[in-house]
Tab-separated table of C-alpha atoms in Angstrom:
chain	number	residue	atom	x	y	z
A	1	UNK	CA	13.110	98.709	206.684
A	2	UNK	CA	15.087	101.032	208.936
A	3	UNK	CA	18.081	100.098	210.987
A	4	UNK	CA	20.232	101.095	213.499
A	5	UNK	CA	23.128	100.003	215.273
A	6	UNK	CA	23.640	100.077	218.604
A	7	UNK	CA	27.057	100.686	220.463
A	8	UNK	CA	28.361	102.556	223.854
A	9	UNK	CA	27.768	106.104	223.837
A	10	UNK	CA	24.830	108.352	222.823
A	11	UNK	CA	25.603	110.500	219.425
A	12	UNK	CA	23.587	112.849	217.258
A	13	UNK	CA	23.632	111.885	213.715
A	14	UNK	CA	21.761	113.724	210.341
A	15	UNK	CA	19.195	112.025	209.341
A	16	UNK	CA	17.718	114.745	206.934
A	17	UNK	CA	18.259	118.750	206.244
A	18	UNK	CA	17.152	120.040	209.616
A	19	UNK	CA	16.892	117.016	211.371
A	20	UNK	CA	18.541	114.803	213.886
A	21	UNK	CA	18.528	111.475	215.409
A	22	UNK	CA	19.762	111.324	219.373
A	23	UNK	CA	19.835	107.448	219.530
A	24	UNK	CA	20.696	105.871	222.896
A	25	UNK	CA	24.014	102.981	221.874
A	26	UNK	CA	24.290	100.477	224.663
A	27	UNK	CA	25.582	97.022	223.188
A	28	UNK	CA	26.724	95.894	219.582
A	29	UNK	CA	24.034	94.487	217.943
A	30	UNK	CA	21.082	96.038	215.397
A	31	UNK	CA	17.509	96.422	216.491
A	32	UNK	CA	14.718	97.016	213.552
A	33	UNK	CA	12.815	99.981	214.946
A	34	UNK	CA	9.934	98.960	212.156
A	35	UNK	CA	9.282	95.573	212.779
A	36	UNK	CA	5.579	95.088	213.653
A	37	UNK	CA	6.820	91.947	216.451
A	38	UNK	CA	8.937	93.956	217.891
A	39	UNK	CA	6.536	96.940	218.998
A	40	UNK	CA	8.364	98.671	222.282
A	41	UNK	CA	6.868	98.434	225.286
A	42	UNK	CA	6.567	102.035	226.987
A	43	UNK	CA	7.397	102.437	230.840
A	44	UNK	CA	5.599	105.539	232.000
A	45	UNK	CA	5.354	107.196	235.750
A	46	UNK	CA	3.959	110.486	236.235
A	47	UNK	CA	5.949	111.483	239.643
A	48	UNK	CA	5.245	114.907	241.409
A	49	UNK	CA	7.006	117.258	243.830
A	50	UNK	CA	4.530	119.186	245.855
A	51	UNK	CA	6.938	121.735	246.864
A	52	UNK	CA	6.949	123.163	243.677
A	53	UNK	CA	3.886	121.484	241.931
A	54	UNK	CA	6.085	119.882	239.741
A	55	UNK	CA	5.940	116.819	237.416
A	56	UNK	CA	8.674	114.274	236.464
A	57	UNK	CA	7.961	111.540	234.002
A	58	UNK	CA	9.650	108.667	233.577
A	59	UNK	CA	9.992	106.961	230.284
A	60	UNK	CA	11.816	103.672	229.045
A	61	UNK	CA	11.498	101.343	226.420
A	62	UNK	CA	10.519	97.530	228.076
A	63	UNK	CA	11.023	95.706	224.807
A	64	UNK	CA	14.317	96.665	224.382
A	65	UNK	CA	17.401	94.383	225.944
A	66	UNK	CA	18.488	96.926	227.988
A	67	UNK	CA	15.375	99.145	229.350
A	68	UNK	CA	16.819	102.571	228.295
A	69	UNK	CA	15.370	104.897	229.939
A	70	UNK	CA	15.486	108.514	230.310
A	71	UNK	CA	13.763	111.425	232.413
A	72	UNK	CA	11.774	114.664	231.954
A	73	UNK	CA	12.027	117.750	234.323
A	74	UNK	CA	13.643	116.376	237.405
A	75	UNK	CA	13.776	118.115	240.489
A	76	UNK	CA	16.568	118.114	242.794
A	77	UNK	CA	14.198	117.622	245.834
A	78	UNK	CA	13.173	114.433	244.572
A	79	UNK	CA	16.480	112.937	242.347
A	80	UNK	CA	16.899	110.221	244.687
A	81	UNK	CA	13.044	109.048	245.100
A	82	UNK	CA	13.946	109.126	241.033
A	83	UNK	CA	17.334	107.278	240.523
A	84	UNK	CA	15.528	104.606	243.634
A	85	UNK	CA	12.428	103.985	241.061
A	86	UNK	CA	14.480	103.645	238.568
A	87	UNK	CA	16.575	100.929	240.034
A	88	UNK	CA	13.838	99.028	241.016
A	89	UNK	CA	12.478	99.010	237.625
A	90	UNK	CA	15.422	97.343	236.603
A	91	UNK	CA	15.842	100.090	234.162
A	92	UNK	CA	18.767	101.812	232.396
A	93	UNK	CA	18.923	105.686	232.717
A	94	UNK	CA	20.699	107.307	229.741
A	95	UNK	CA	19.206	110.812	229.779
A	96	UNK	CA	17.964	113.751	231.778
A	97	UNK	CA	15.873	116.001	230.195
A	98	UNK	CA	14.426	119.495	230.415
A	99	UNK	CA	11.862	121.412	229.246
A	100	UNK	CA	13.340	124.822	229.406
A	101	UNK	CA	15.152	126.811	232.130
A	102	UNK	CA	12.748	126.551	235.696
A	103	UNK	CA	12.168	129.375	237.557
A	104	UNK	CA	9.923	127.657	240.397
A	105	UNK	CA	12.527	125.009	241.099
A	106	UNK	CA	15.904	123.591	240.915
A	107	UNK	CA	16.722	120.657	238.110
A	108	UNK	CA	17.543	117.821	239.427
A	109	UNK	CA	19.545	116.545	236.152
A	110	UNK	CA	23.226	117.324	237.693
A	111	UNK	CA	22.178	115.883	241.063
A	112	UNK	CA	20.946	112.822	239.233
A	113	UNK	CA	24.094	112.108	237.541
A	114	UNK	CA	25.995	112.579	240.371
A	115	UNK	CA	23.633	109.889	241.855
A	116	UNK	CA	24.560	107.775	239.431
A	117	UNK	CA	28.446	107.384	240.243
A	118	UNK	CA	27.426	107.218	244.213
A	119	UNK	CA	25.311	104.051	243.370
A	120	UNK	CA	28.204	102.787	241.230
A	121	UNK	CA	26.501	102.153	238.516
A	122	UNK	CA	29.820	102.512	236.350
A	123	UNK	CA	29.068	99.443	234.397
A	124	UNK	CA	26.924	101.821	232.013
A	125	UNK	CA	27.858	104.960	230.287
A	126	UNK	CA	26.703	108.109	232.111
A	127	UNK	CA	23.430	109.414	231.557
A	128	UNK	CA	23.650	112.822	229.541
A	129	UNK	CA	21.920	116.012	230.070
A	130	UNK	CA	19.330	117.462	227.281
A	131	UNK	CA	18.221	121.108	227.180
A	132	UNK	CA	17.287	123.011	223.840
A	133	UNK	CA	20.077	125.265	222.387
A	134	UNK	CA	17.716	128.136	222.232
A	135	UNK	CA	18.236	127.719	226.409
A	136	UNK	CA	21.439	129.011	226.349
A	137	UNK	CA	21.967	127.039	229.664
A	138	UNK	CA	24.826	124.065	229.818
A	139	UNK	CA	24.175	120.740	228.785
A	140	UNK	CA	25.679	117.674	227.745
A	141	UNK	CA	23.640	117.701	224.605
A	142	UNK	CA	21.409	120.662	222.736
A	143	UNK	CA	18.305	119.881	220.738
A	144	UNK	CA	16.411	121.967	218.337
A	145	UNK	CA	12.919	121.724	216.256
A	146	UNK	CA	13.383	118.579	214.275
A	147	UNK	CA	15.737	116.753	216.782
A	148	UNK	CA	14.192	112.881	217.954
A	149	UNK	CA	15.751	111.520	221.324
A	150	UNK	CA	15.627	107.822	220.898
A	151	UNK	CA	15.560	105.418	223.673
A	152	UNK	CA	15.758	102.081	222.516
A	153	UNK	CA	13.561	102.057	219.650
A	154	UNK	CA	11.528	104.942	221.133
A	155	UNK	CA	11.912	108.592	220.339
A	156	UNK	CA	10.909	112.040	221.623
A	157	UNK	CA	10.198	114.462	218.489
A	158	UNK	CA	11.116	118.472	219.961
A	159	UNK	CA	9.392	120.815	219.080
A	160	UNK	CA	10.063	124.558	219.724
A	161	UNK	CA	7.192	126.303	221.721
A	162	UNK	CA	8.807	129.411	222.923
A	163	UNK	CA	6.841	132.084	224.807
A	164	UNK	CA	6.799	131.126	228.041
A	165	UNK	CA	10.721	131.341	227.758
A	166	UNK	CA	12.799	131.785	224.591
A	167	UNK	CA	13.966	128.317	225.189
A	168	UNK	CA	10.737	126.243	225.660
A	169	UNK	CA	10.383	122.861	224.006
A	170	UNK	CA	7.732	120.199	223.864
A	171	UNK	CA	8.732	116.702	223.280
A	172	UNK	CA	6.271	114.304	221.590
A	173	UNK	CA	6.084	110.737	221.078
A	174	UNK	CA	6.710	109.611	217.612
A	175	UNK	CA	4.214	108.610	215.206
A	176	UNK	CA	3.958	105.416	213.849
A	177	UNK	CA	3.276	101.622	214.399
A	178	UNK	CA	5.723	101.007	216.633
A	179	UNK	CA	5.378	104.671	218.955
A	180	UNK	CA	3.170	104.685	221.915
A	181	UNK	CA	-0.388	104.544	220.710
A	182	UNK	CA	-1.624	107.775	221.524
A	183	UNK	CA	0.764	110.128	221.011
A	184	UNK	CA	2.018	111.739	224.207
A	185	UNK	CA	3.224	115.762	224.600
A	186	UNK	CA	5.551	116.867	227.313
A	187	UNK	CA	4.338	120.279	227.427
A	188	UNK	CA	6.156	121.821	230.166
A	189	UNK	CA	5.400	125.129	231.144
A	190	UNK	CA	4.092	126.448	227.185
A	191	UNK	CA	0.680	124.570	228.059
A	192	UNK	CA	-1.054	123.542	231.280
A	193	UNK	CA	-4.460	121.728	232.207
A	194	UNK	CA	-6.570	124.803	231.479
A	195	UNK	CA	-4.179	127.119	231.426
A	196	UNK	CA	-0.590	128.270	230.577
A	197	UNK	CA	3.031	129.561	231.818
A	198	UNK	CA	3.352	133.154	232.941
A	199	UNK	CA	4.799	135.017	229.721
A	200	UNK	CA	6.218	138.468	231.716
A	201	UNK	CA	9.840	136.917	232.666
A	202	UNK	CA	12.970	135.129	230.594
A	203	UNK	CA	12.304	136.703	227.523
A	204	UNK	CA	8.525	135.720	227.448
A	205	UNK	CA	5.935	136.430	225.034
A	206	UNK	CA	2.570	135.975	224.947
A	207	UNK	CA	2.212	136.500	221.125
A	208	UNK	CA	4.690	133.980	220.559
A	209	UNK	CA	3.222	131.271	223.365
A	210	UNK	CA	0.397	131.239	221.635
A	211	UNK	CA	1.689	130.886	218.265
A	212	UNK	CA	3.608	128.386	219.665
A	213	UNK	CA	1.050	126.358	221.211
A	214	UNK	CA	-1.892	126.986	218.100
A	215	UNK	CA	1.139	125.619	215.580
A	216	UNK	CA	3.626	122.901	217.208
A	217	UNK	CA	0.558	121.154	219.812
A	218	UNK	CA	-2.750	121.978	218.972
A	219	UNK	CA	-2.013	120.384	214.949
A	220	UNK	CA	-1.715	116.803	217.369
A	221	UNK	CA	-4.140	114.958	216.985
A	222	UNK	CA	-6.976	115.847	219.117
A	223	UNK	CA	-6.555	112.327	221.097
A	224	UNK	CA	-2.890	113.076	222.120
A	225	UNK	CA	-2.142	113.247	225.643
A	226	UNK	CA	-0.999	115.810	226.921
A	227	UNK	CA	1.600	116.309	230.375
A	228	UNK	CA	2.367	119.370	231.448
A	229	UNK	CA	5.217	120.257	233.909
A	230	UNK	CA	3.039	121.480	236.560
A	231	UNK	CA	-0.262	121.524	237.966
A	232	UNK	CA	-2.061	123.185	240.839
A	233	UNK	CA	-5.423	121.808	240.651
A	234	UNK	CA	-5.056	118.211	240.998
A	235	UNK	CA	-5.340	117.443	237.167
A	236	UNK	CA	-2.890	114.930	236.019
A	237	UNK	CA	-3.431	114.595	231.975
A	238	UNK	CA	-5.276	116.410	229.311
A	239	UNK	CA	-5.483	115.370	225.585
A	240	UNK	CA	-5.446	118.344	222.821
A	241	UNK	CA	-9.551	118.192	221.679
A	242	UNK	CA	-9.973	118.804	225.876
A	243	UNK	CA	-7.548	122.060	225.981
A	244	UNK	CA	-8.547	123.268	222.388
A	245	UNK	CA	-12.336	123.634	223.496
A	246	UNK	CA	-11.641	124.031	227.381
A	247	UNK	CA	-8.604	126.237	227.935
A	248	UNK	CA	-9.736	129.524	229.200
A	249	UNK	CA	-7.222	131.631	227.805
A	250	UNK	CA	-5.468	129.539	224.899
A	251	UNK	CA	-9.084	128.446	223.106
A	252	UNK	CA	-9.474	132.382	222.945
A	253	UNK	CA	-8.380	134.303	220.026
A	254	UNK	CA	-5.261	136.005	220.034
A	255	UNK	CA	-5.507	139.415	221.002
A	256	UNK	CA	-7.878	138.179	223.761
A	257	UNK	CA	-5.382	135.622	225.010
A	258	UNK	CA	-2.866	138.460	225.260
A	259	UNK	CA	-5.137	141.174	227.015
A	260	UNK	CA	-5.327	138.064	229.588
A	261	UNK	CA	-1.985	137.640	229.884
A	262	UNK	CA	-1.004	141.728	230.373
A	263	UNK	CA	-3.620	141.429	233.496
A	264	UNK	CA	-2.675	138.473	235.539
A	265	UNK	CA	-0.453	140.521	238.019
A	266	UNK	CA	1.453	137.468	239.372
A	267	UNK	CA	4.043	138.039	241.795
A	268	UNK	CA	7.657	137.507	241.460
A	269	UNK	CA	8.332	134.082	241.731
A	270	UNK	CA	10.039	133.170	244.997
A	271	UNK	CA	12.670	130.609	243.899
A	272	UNK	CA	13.707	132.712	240.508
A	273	UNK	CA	16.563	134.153	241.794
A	274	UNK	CA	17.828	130.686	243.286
A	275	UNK	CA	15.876	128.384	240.406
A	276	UNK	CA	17.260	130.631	237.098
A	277	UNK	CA	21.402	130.615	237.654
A	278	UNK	CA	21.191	127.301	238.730
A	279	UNK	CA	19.857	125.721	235.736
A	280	UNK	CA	21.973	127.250	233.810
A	281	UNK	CA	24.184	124.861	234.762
A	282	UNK	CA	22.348	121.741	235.565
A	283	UNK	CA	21.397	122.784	238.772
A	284	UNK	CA	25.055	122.596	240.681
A	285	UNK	CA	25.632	126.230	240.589
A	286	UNK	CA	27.475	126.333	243.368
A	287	UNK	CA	29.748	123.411	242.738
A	288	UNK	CA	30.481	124.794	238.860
A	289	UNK	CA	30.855	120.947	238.457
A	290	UNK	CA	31.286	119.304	235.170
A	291	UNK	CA	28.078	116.963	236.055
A	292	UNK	CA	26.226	118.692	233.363
């Protein structure tokens, strides 16, 4: 039977070659993350900024004392409709995640911890910043392939998908009887309802999006649901059997997929010069402040 103790500040800690546990330490007492009775209760919202056709989830763990929570892909347009929800939920925010480095819009992640201190909510330890190391953008904590975020007894498995940008990471639910039952994939931009990210900017690649993609979300089983971090079409969720039969350009073979990709002739995207430098540094470029 695993356990874990809980105390006041997030840490990374080996838990095998390659591997890493993010757990979120609020109090000091021991949860068992195994016990069949005490199966967490998952929190989800889907929230969306039309703006930018964006999605923010919100995640948090119910069962636990404390309600840690954390979210995915904020947007700055929309931090305070986030850090409102969250307070009404009675929740605790301990992270603020990304996907990779946006070009379409402006994280909300710096913004949001800034929030934080305004509502003076100093009775908790800060909420921390995630963002792969591969991003090469600022962050109060890096992830790579391997890494599980734990909230409460929770976790978030990452798992590399570059190709839309070197830095692209999906982050799964965890498997097992105590993990949200199906597994959920936070997709970002690597995979889209019925489509994918553009692969022609940020050190994109279409050979390696769909090698990403084919290896690291399409082995999920087929009933996992999948939530990307946009969509234009009015889709909310897809689950992997859908996208593996129905995807017009990722259930294609490979050299297909790529001819597709060479031909879209997208225009530059309009926020990239704003949306890129930015999130480099958690969204408060022009502050340089230490909120990240």
């Amino acid at each position: 039977m695993l356990r874990f103790r809980l105390f006041e500040a997030p840490f990374i800690q080996s838990f095998k070659p390659h591997t890493f546990l993010i757990r979120a330490q609020m109090g000091s007492y021991s949860t068992t993350s195994s016990s069949a009775q005490n199966s967490p209760k998952l929190v989800f919202r889907q929230l969306f900024e039309k703006e930018s056709s964006t999605y923010t989830y919100l995640l948090a763990d119910a069962s636990h004392p404390q309600k840690p929570a954390l979210l995915i892909d904020p947007v700055d347009k929309t931090a305070d409709r986030d850090l409102a929800l969250v307070k009404e939920l009675g929740l605790k925010l301990i992270y603020a995640i990304n996907t990779h480095v946006h070009a379409d819009h402006v994280t909300g992640s710096g913004l949001i911890k800034v929030g934080l201190k305004l509502l003076n909510l100093t009775k908790f330890p800060g909420v921390r910043s995630i963002i792969s190391k591969a991003s090469n953008a600022k962050a109060d904590i890096f992830v790579e392939p391997g890494d599980k975020i734990y909230f409460g007894d929770i976790f978030l498995e990452v798992r590399a998908t570059p190709g839309h940008t070197l830095g692209c990471v999906t982050y799964v639910t965890g498997d097992g009887p105590n993990q949200p039952q199906p597994r959920m994939a936070f997709t970002g931009d690597a995979l889209l309802i019925r489509g994918c990210g553009r692969t022609d900017f940020q050190g994109g690649s279409s050979d390696k999006l769909y090698d990403s993609v084919h290896s690291q979300i399409f082995k999920l089983p087929k009933d996992t649901l999948l939530y990307p971090a946009h969509d234009y079409k009015g889709f909310t969720v897809s689950t992997v059997g859908e996208e593996m039969l129905y995807n017009p350009r990722l259930s294609k073979d490979k050299e297909t997929f790529k001819n597709i990709m060479q031909n879209l002739n997208l225009s530059y995207p309009k926020m990239m010069d704003v949306a890129v430098p930015a999130n480099m540094v958690c969204g408060l470029q022009e502050t340089k402040s230490e909120a990240c």
